[in-house]
Amino acid sequence: MKKLFLTLTCSALMVFSYAQQSYTVAGKIDGKKANGQIVSLWADNGQKKIGQAVIKNNHFQIKGSIQDPELVRIIIAPSAGSEQKLWKASGFYLDKGTLQLTGHIDSLPSYYYNANSPNVKPKIEGSQAQSVANQLNRSIIDEQQILSKLDKAYMQEYHLPAIDGKFNTDRGIAILKEMAPYKKTIFEKKWTFIKNNPTARIALDEASYMVMGYGEESLSTNQMEELLRFFEPSWTGKKAFTDLKLAITKAKATAIGSNILDGPILDKEGNKVQLTTIFPKGKKYILLEFWASWCGPCRAEIPHLRHTYSIWKDKGFDIVSISLDEKEGDWKKALTEENMTWHQYNAREGFESQIAQSYDIQGIPYALLIDATGTIIRHGMRGASLDQALEELSK
């Protein structure tokens, strides 16, 4: 028995040694200001620091081991206690072997996006995973550039005026319609890429983004199941695939065609109620919206919601807003300031509340359009997307 135990232990160690592969990031950062700055490497969505070095003579080196290629973030800071606004940051796919990273300290992207800075990503050589990612990025660059211009037009011609109470609804919808074919093309190219490259880490990551709603289109439950079939042969047993399966399980609960999820919330008198019991009856369409008083984008969206509500409330449309404010006073103060006259409720535990967990809310504003049967029919109902949906559905 002891010999068997030792044999199994040695076998396990051998498997582990094969799984873990060494890497070296050899960096060259030009510019006089580069020397003395601290370089750190972060994995697990920026949550885990896996290496650190100081730039000397415009060079640095970070070594470690990695089980599978992974998207990591490199941060360059003037000192240990420097403000984040002074940091430089960029992402790339870390892979086994020696990776060469080159850039100039004055042109690297800033930690917080700044449209006025050069934002030149460092050049990465020696990473097979990054090379594959570059292939995908090059295939969709034309569509992304067009969408970037249209997005700026949407911001200037629709969103910013709406914040100030001027609603160019027709123009907002027109821009969204112009965007639609380019988003569709990007989605189709990404889907084909994923299908043809199931062993690539970026393929798995892109699939995860689609599932979490960060893609160009909302996925059906059948599409989610198809993604799992793509990756199962190569990724079963690995954390990234397990995470994808968990994300899909959560996403299915709010996929288009699913019924709304119930959960406890508080009304304005502090009484605990269930969402399904207070959900409006006799309405064609209901916007279920999560927000908070401290959320800038949420507050910026409220003038548009007031406007849309005033136009559609007598045509079978209603809104249920659920605040994730943890302080009752902040919530009620915002209600008064924003003159939100539709249904208002509060999930006092914020993102940790049962209802926020049920809907797997990772960020706000978060808005779904629900039909009279309580079925989810549209995702991402912000700005002109809501106006467009209501106009299309009313025909």
Short mmCIF file of C-alpha atoms in Angstrom, two decimals:
data_model
loop_
_atom_site.label_atom_id
_atom_site.label_comp_id
_atom_site.label_asym_id
_atom_site.label_seq_id
_atom_site.Cartn_x
_atom_site.Cartn_y
_atom_site.Cartn_z
CA MET A 1 0.00 0.00 0.00
CA LYS A 2 2.83 2.39 0.89
CA LYS A 3 4.55 1.65 -2.41
CA LEU A 4 1.28 2.27 -4.27
CA PHE A 5 0.84 5.60 -2.47
CA LEU A 6 4.36 6.68 -3.41
CA THR A 7 3.79 5.63 -7.01
CA LEU A 8 0.57 7.61 -7.23
CA THR A 9 2.21 10.61 -5.56
CA CYS A 10 5.11 10.55 -8.02
CA SER A 11 2.68 10.24 -10.92
CA ALA A 12 0.73 13.22 -9.68
CA LEU A 13 3.91 15.27 -9.37
CA MET A 14 4.90 14.31 -12.90
CA VAL A 15 1.50 15.43 -14.23
CA PHE A 16 1.85 18.72 -12.35
CA SER A 17 5.35 19.25 -13.70
CA TYR A 18 4.09 18.71 -17.24
CA ALA A 19 1.18 21.08 -16.65
CA GLN A 20 3.35 23.93 -15.34
CA GLN A 21 5.56 25.48 -18.02
CA SER A 22 8.10 28.22 -17.49
CA TYR A 23 8.01 31.65 -19.09
CA THR A 24 10.27 34.69 -19.22
CA VAL A 25 9.07 38.18 -20.05
CA ALA A 26 12.09 40.14 -21.26
CA GLY A 27 11.17 43.79 -21.57
CA LYS A 28 12.78 46.82 -23.18
CA ILE A 29 11.11 50.12 -22.35
CA ASP A 30 12.68 53.12 -24.06
CA GLY A 31 12.67 56.63 -22.66
CA LYS A 32 14.60 58.35 -19.89
CA LYS A 33 11.65 58.24 -17.49
CA ALA A 34 11.46 54.45 -17.71
CA ASN A 35 14.46 53.67 -15.49
CA GLY A 36 13.56 53.04 -11.87
CA GLN A 37 9.90 52.40 -12.59
CA ILE A 38 8.25 49.26 -11.18
CA VAL A 39 6.84 46.65 -13.56
CA SER A 40 4.24 44.18 -12.26
CA LEU A 41 2.45 41.34 -14.00
CA TRP A 42 -1.14 40.49 -13.04
CA ALA A 43 -3.24 37.39 -13.82
CA ASP A 44 -6.75 36.19 -12.86
CA ASN A 45 -8.46 39.27 -14.34
CA GLY A 46 -5.99 41.56 -12.63
CA GLN A 47 -6.54 40.07 -9.18
CA LYS A 48 -3.28 38.16 -8.70
CA LYS A 49 0.23 39.57 -8.99
CA ILE A 50 2.50 36.92 -10.48
CA GLY A 51 5.72 38.86 -10.94
CA GLN A 52 7.54 42.14 -10.41
CA ALA A 53 10.75 43.82 -11.55
CA VAL A 54 12.41 47.24 -11.70
CA ILE A 55 13.45 48.79 -15.01
CA LYS A 56 17.23 49.23 -15.15
CA ASN A 57 19.07 50.49 -18.22
CA ASN A 58 15.68 50.40 -19.95
CA HIS A 59 15.34 46.63 -19.43
CA PHE A 60 13.49 44.32 -17.04
CA GLN A 61 12.86 40.60 -16.71
CA ILE A 62 10.09 38.61 -15.04
CA LYS A 63 10.14 34.81 -14.78
CA GLY A 64 7.57 32.30 -13.61
CA SER A 65 5.48 29.31 -14.59
CA ILE A 66 2.09 29.00 -16.22
CA GLN A 67 -0.28 26.07 -16.77
CA ASP A 68 -2.05 27.44 -19.85
CA PRO A 69 -1.79 30.64 -21.88
CA GLU A 70 -3.63 33.44 -20.12
CA LEU A 71 -4.53 37.06 -20.72
CA VAL A 72 -2.47 39.10 -18.26
CA ARG A 73 -1.98 42.76 -17.53
CA ILE A 74 1.32 44.55 -17.22
CA ILE A 75 1.43 47.69 -15.09
CA ILE A 76 4.30 50.16 -14.97
CA ALA A 77 4.31 52.58 -12.03
CA PRO A 78 6.82 55.34 -11.15
CA SER A 79 6.98 54.08 -7.56
CA ALA A 80 5.26 51.76 -5.10
CA GLY A 81 3.01 54.51 -3.78
CA SER A 82 2.35 56.45 -6.97
CA GLU A 83 -1.17 57.43 -8.02
CA GLN A 84 -2.94 55.23 -10.54
CA LYS A 85 -3.32 58.16 -12.93
CA LEU A 86 0.47 58.00 -13.39
CA TRP A 87 0.52 54.31 -14.23
CA LYS A 88 0.91 52.70 -17.65
CA ALA A 89 -0.96 49.48 -18.39
CA SER A 90 -1.60 47.02 -21.20
CA GLY A 91 -2.80 43.46 -21.71
CA PHE A 92 -1.35 40.54 -23.64
CA TYR A 93 -1.44 36.76 -23.75
CA LEU A 94 1.26 35.21 -21.59
CA ASP A 95 2.58 31.94 -22.96
CA LYS A 96 5.41 29.50 -22.28
CA GLY A 97 8.95 30.31 -23.39
CA THR A 98 10.64 33.68 -23.73
CA LEU A 99 8.51 36.67 -24.64
CA GLN A 100 9.98 39.94 -25.86
CA LEU A 101 8.05 43.06 -24.83
CA THR A 102 9.07 46.44 -26.24
CA GLY A 103 7.61 49.92 -26.01
CA HIS A 104 8.26 53.55 -25.09
CA ILE A 105 7.34 54.85 -21.67
CA ASP A 106 5.90 58.07 -23.12
CA SER A 107 3.53 56.37 -25.55
CA LEU A 108 2.32 53.28 -23.66
CA PRO A 109 -1.40 53.23 -22.77
CA SER A 110 -2.31 54.87 -19.48
CA TYR A 111 -3.96 52.89 -16.68
CA TYR A 112 -7.10 55.00 -17.09
CA TYR A 113 -8.09 55.51 -20.70
CA ASN A 114 -7.12 58.91 -22.02
CA ALA A 115 -8.25 59.76 -25.53
CA ASN A 116 -5.59 62.46 -25.77
CA SER A 117 -2.62 60.16 -25.05
CA PRO A 118 -0.85 58.06 -27.74
CA ASN A 119 -2.05 54.72 -26.28
CA VAL A 120 0.46 52.62 -28.21
CA LYS A 121 0.39 49.05 -26.95
CA PRO A 122 3.75 47.35 -26.38
CA LYS A 123 4.95 44.95 -29.06
CA ILE A 124 4.84 41.31 -27.97
CA GLU A 125 6.97 38.66 -29.68
CA GLY A 126 7.42 34.99 -28.80
CA SER A 127 3.88 34.32 -27.54
CA GLN A 128 2.01 31.87 -29.75
CA ALA A 129 -1.21 32.68 -27.89
CA GLN A 130 -0.77 36.40 -28.61
CA SER A 131 -0.04 35.67 -32.27
CA VAL A 132 -3.35 33.83 -32.57
CA ALA A 133 -5.10 36.72 -30.82
CA ASN A 134 -3.51 39.12 -33.31
CA GLN A 135 -4.99 37.09 -36.17
CA LEU A 136 -8.50 37.52 -34.80
CA ASN A 137 -7.99 41.21 -34.08
CA ARG A 138 -6.70 41.88 -37.58
CA SER A 139 -9.71 40.12 -39.12
CA ILE A 140 -12.20 42.51 -37.48
CA ILE A 141 -10.22 45.75 -37.40
CA ASP A 142 -12.06 47.37 -40.32
CA GLU A 143 -15.48 46.82 -38.75
CA GLN A 144 -14.22 47.97 -35.35
CA GLN A 145 -12.89 51.21 -36.79
CA ILE A 146 -16.23 51.95 -38.43
CA LEU A 147 -18.07 51.14 -35.19
CA SER A 148 -15.73 53.40 -33.26
CA LYS A 149 -16.67 56.34 -35.50
CA LEU A 150 -20.37 55.52 -35.21
CA ASP A 151 -20.06 55.19 -31.44
CA LYS A 152 -18.56 58.69 -31.25
CA ALA A 153 -21.43 59.99 -33.37
CA TYR A 154 -23.93 58.28 -31.06
CA MET A 155 -22.26 59.86 -28.04
CA GLN A 156 -22.20 63.36 -29.52
CA GLU A 157 -25.53 63.36 -31.33
CA TYR A 158 -27.69 61.27 -29.00
CA HIS A 159 -26.28 60.43 -25.57
CA LEU A 160 -24.78 63.75 -24.45
CA PRO A 161 -27.79 65.80 -25.62
CA ALA A 162 -30.09 63.33 -23.78
CA ILE A 163 -28.27 64.01 -20.51
CA ASP A 164 -29.12 67.69 -20.99
CA GLY A 165 -32.76 66.93 -21.78
CA LYS A 166 -32.62 67.06 -25.58
CA PHE A 167 -33.76 63.78 -27.09
CA ASN A 168 -32.68 63.13 -30.66
CA THR A 169 -34.43 59.77 -30.64
CA ASP A 170 -34.71 59.31 -34.39
CA ARG A 171 -31.02 60.04 -34.86
CA GLY A 172 -30.05 57.66 -32.05
CA ILE A 173 -32.07 54.83 -33.58
CA ALA A 174 -30.65 55.59 -37.04
CA ILE A 175 -27.07 55.29 -35.76
CA LEU A 176 -27.87 51.99 -34.02
CA LYS A 177 -29.33 50.64 -37.25
CA GLU A 178 -26.18 51.72 -39.08
CA MET A 179 -24.08 49.88 -36.48
CA ALA A 180 -26.07 46.64 -36.67
CA PRO A 181 -24.56 45.05 -39.84
CA TYR A 182 -21.00 45.70 -38.64
CA LYS A 183 -21.75 44.17 -35.23
CA LYS A 184 -23.30 41.18 -36.98
CA THR A 185 -20.21 40.74 -39.14
CA ILE A 186 -17.89 40.88 -36.13
CA PHE A 187 -20.03 38.34 -34.28
CA GLU A 188 -20.01 35.97 -37.26
CA LYS A 189 -16.24 36.29 -37.68
CA LYS A 190 -15.66 35.64 -33.97
CA TRP A 191 -18.02 32.66 -33.99
CA THR A 192 -16.22 31.13 -36.99
CA PHE A 193 -12.86 31.80 -35.34
CA ILE A 194 -13.99 30.10 -32.12
CA LYS A 195 -15.30 27.10 -34.02
CA ASN A 196 -12.07 26.74 -36.02
CA ASN A 197 -9.67 27.40 -33.12
CA PRO A 198 -11.13 25.64 -30.05
CA THR A 199 -7.68 25.00 -28.54
CA ALA A 200 -6.77 28.72 -28.53
CA ARG A 201 -7.11 30.57 -25.25
CA ILE A 202 -8.45 33.70 -26.94
CA ALA A 203 -11.23 31.59 -28.47
CA LEU A 204 -12.27 30.47 -24.99
CA ASP A 205 -12.05 34.03 -23.69
CA GLU A 206 -14.12 35.42 -26.56
CA ALA A 207 -16.74 32.77 -25.89
CA SER A 208 -16.83 33.84 -22.24
CA TYR A 209 -17.32 37.49 -23.23
CA MET A 210 -20.22 36.48 -25.47
CA VAL A 211 -21.84 34.51 -22.66
CA MET A 212 -21.45 37.36 -20.17
CA GLY A 213 -23.11 39.80 -22.57
CA TYR A 214 -20.02 41.74 -23.63
CA GLY A 215 -20.30 40.63 -27.24
CA GLU A 216 -22.13 42.04 -30.22
CA GLU A 217 -25.22 39.85 -29.90
CA SER A 218 -27.13 38.07 -27.14
CA LEU A 219 -26.65 34.30 -27.20
CA SER A 220 -29.46 31.77 -27.18
CA THR A 221 -29.27 28.77 -24.86
CA ASN A 222 -28.60 26.57 -27.89
CA GLN A 223 -25.62 28.72 -28.88
CA MET A 224 -24.26 28.48 -25.34
CA GLU A 225 -24.49 24.70 -25.47
CA GLU A 226 -22.74 24.71 -28.83
CA LEU A 227 -19.85 26.69 -27.36
CA LEU A 228 -19.39 24.05 -24.69
CA ARG A 229 -19.22 21.37 -27.36
CA PHE A 230 -16.50 23.31 -29.19
CA PHE A 231 -14.24 23.46 -26.14
CA GLU A 232 -15.00 20.24 -24.28
CA PRO A 233 -12.43 18.01 -26.06
CA SER A 234 -9.48 20.33 -25.32
CA TRP A 235 -10.39 22.13 -22.11
CA THR A 236 -12.27 19.66 -19.90
CA GLY A 237 -10.81 19.62 -16.39
CA LYS A 238 -9.19 23.04 -16.69
CA LYS A 239 -10.25 26.04 -14.64
CA ALA A 240 -10.96 28.26 -17.65
CA PHE A 241 -13.46 25.73 -19.02
CA THR A 242 -15.04 25.23 -15.60
CA ASP A 243 -15.47 29.01 -15.35
CA LEU A 244 -17.10 29.08 -18.79
CA LYS A 245 -19.55 26.34 -17.79
CA LEU A 246 -20.45 28.26 -14.62
CA ALA A 247 -20.94 31.47 -16.61
CA ILE A 248 -23.24 29.63 -19.02
CA THR A 249 -25.28 28.16 -16.18
CA LYS A 250 -25.83 31.67 -14.81
CA ALA A 251 -26.47 33.22 -18.24
CA LYS A 252 -29.13 30.66 -19.12
CA ALA A 253 -31.23 31.91 -16.22
CA THR A 254 -31.64 35.30 -17.91
CA ALA A 255 -31.35 34.26 -21.56
CA ILE A 256 -33.92 35.58 -23.99
CA GLY A 257 -37.02 33.42 -23.66
CA SER A 258 -36.50 32.78 -19.94
CA ASN A 259 -38.95 33.91 -17.28
CA ILE A 260 -38.01 36.66 -14.88
CA LEU A 261 -36.37 35.53 -11.65
CA ASP A 262 -38.00 36.23 -8.32
CA GLY A 263 -36.34 37.68 -5.25
CA PRO A 264 -36.93 39.82 -2.15
CA ILE A 265 -36.70 43.62 -2.40
CA LEU A 266 -37.83 46.56 -0.26
CA ASP A 267 -40.51 49.07 -1.19
CA LYS A 268 -40.28 52.77 -0.29
CA GLU A 269 -41.92 52.10 3.08
CA GLY A 270 -39.30 49.50 3.96
CA ASN A 271 -41.58 46.50 3.52
CA LYS A 272 -40.08 43.32 2.09
CA VAL A 273 -41.84 42.19 -1.09
CA GLN A 274 -41.18 39.64 -3.82
CA LEU A 275 -40.44 40.91 -7.32
CA THR A 276 -43.04 38.70 -9.01
CA THR A 277 -45.78 39.88 -6.67
CA ILE A 278 -45.27 43.57 -7.43
CA PHE A 279 -44.46 43.20 -11.12
CA PRO A 280 -46.97 45.29 -13.15
CA LYS A 281 -49.94 43.43 -14.58
CA GLY A 282 -51.80 44.29 -17.76
CA LYS A 283 -48.76 45.87 -19.44
CA LYS A 284 -47.35 44.87 -22.82
CA TYR A 285 -43.73 45.57 -21.95
CA ILE A 286 -41.88 46.28 -18.70
CA LEU A 287 -38.33 47.52 -18.33
CA LEU A 288 -36.62 45.83 -15.37
CA GLU A 289 -33.74 48.14 -14.50
CA PHE A 290 -31.04 47.91 -11.83
CA TRP A 291 -29.18 51.07 -10.81
CA ALA A 292 -27.71 52.98 -7.83
CA SER A 293 -27.44 56.60 -6.77
CA TRP A 294 -23.62 56.46 -6.82
CA CYS A 295 -23.51 55.09 -10.40
CA GLY A 296 -22.67 57.89 -12.83
CA PRO A 297 -23.84 56.11 -16.00
CA CYS A 298 -27.07 55.16 -14.21
CA ARG A 299 -27.82 58.77 -13.28
CA ALA A 300 -26.92 59.89 -16.81
CA GLU A 301 -29.53 57.46 -18.20
CA ILE A 302 -32.39 58.70 -16.00
CA PRO A 303 -33.37 61.77 -18.09
CA HIS A 304 -33.84 59.43 -21.05
CA LEU A 305 -35.91 57.02 -18.95
CA ARG A 306 -38.15 59.89 -17.82
CA HIS A 307 -38.64 60.92 -21.44
CA THR A 308 -39.33 57.39 -22.70
CA TYR A 309 -41.71 56.70 -19.82
CA SER A 310 -43.70 59.87 -20.54
CA ILE A 311 -44.15 58.84 -24.19
CA TRP A 312 -44.93 55.14 -23.73
CA LYS A 313 -46.59 54.82 -20.29
CA ASP A 314 -50.09 55.12 -21.78
CA LYS A 315 -49.24 52.65 -24.56
CA GLY A 316 -48.73 49.58 -22.38
CA PHE A 317 -45.18 50.31 -21.16
CA ASP A 318 -43.95 50.42 -17.55
CA ILE A 319 -40.67 50.49 -15.61
CA VAL A 320 -39.57 48.70 -12.45
CA SER A 321 -36.34 50.13 -11.06
CA ILE A 322 -34.36 48.32 -8.36
CA SER A 323 -31.64 50.28 -6.61
CA LEU A 324 -28.55 48.54 -5.29
CA ASP A 325 -27.93 51.37 -2.81
CA GLU A 326 -26.91 50.03 0.58
CA LYS A 327 -27.96 53.27 2.31
CA GLU A 328 -31.65 54.07 2.32
CA GLY A 329 -31.01 57.80 2.58
CA ASP A 330 -28.87 57.88 -0.57
CA TRP A 331 -31.52 55.98 -2.51
CA LYS A 332 -34.44 58.19 -1.45
CA LYS A 333 -32.47 61.38 -1.98
CA ALA A 334 -31.74 60.31 -5.57
CA LEU A 335 -35.42 59.46 -6.15
CA THR A 336 -36.36 63.00 -5.18
CA GLU A 337 -33.56 64.61 -7.19
CA GLU A 338 -34.30 62.59 -10.32
CA ASN A 339 -38.12 62.70 -10.15
CA MET A 340 -38.43 58.99 -10.92
CA THR A 341 -42.20 58.53 -10.81
CA TRP A 342 -42.39 54.88 -11.84
CA HIS A 343 -42.09 51.77 -9.61
CA GLN A 344 -39.08 52.05 -7.27
CA TYR A 345 -37.57 49.35 -5.04
CA ASN A 346 -34.32 48.76 -3.18
CA ALA A 347 -32.04 45.75 -2.73
CA ARG A 348 -30.28 46.92 0.42
CA GLU A 349 -27.43 44.41 0.24
CA GLY A 350 -26.32 45.78 -3.13
CA PHE A 351 -24.43 43.39 -5.38
CA GLU A 352 -24.56 40.80 -2.58
CA SER A 353 -28.35 40.84 -2.46
CA GLN A 354 -30.21 37.70 -3.46
CA ILE A 355 -31.84 39.33 -6.46
CA ALA A 356 -28.57 40.79 -7.79
CA GLN A 357 -26.95 37.39 -7.38
CA SER A 358 -29.85 35.67 -9.15
CA TYR A 359 -29.48 37.93 -12.16
CA ASP A 360 -25.67 37.64 -11.91
CA ILE A 361 -25.32 41.41 -12.10
CA GLN A 362 -21.66 42.35 -12.54
CA GLY A 363 -22.22 46.01 -13.37
CA ILE A 364 -24.93 48.65 -13.58
CA PRO A 365 -26.98 50.00 -15.23
CA TYR A 366 -28.43 46.61 -16.12
CA ALA A 367 -31.73 46.54 -17.98
CA LEU A 368 -33.98 43.85 -19.46
CA LEU A 369 -37.20 44.22 -21.43
CA ILE A 370 -39.98 41.86 -20.25
CA ASP A 371 -43.24 41.04 -22.01
CA ALA A 372 -46.72 40.59 -20.53
CA THR A 373 -46.09 36.92 -19.74
CA GLY A 374 -42.98 37.70 -17.68
CA THR A 375 -40.65 36.49 -20.43
CA ILE A 376 -37.32 38.21 -21.09
CA ILE A 377 -37.34 39.45 -24.70
CA ARG A 378 -34.45 41.93 -24.97
CA HIS A 379 -31.11 42.58 -23.24
CA GLY A 380 -29.04 45.76 -22.94
CA MET A 381 -31.97 48.16 -22.95
CA ARG A 382 -30.13 51.45 -22.57
CA GLY A 383 -30.49 54.68 -24.51
CA ALA A 384 -31.81 54.47 -28.04
CA SER A 385 -31.79 50.66 -27.84
CA LEU A 386 -34.89 50.89 -25.66
CA ASP A 387 -36.56 53.38 -28.01
CA GLN A 388 -35.76 51.18 -30.99
CA ALA A 389 -37.15 48.07 -29.28
CA LEU A 390 -40.41 49.76 -28.28
CA GLU A 391 -40.92 51.16 -31.78
CA GLU A 392 -40.25 47.78 -33.41
CA LEU A 393 -42.47 45.88 -30.99
CA SER A 394 -45.34 48.35 -31.34
CA LYS A 395 -45.64 47.83 -35.12
#
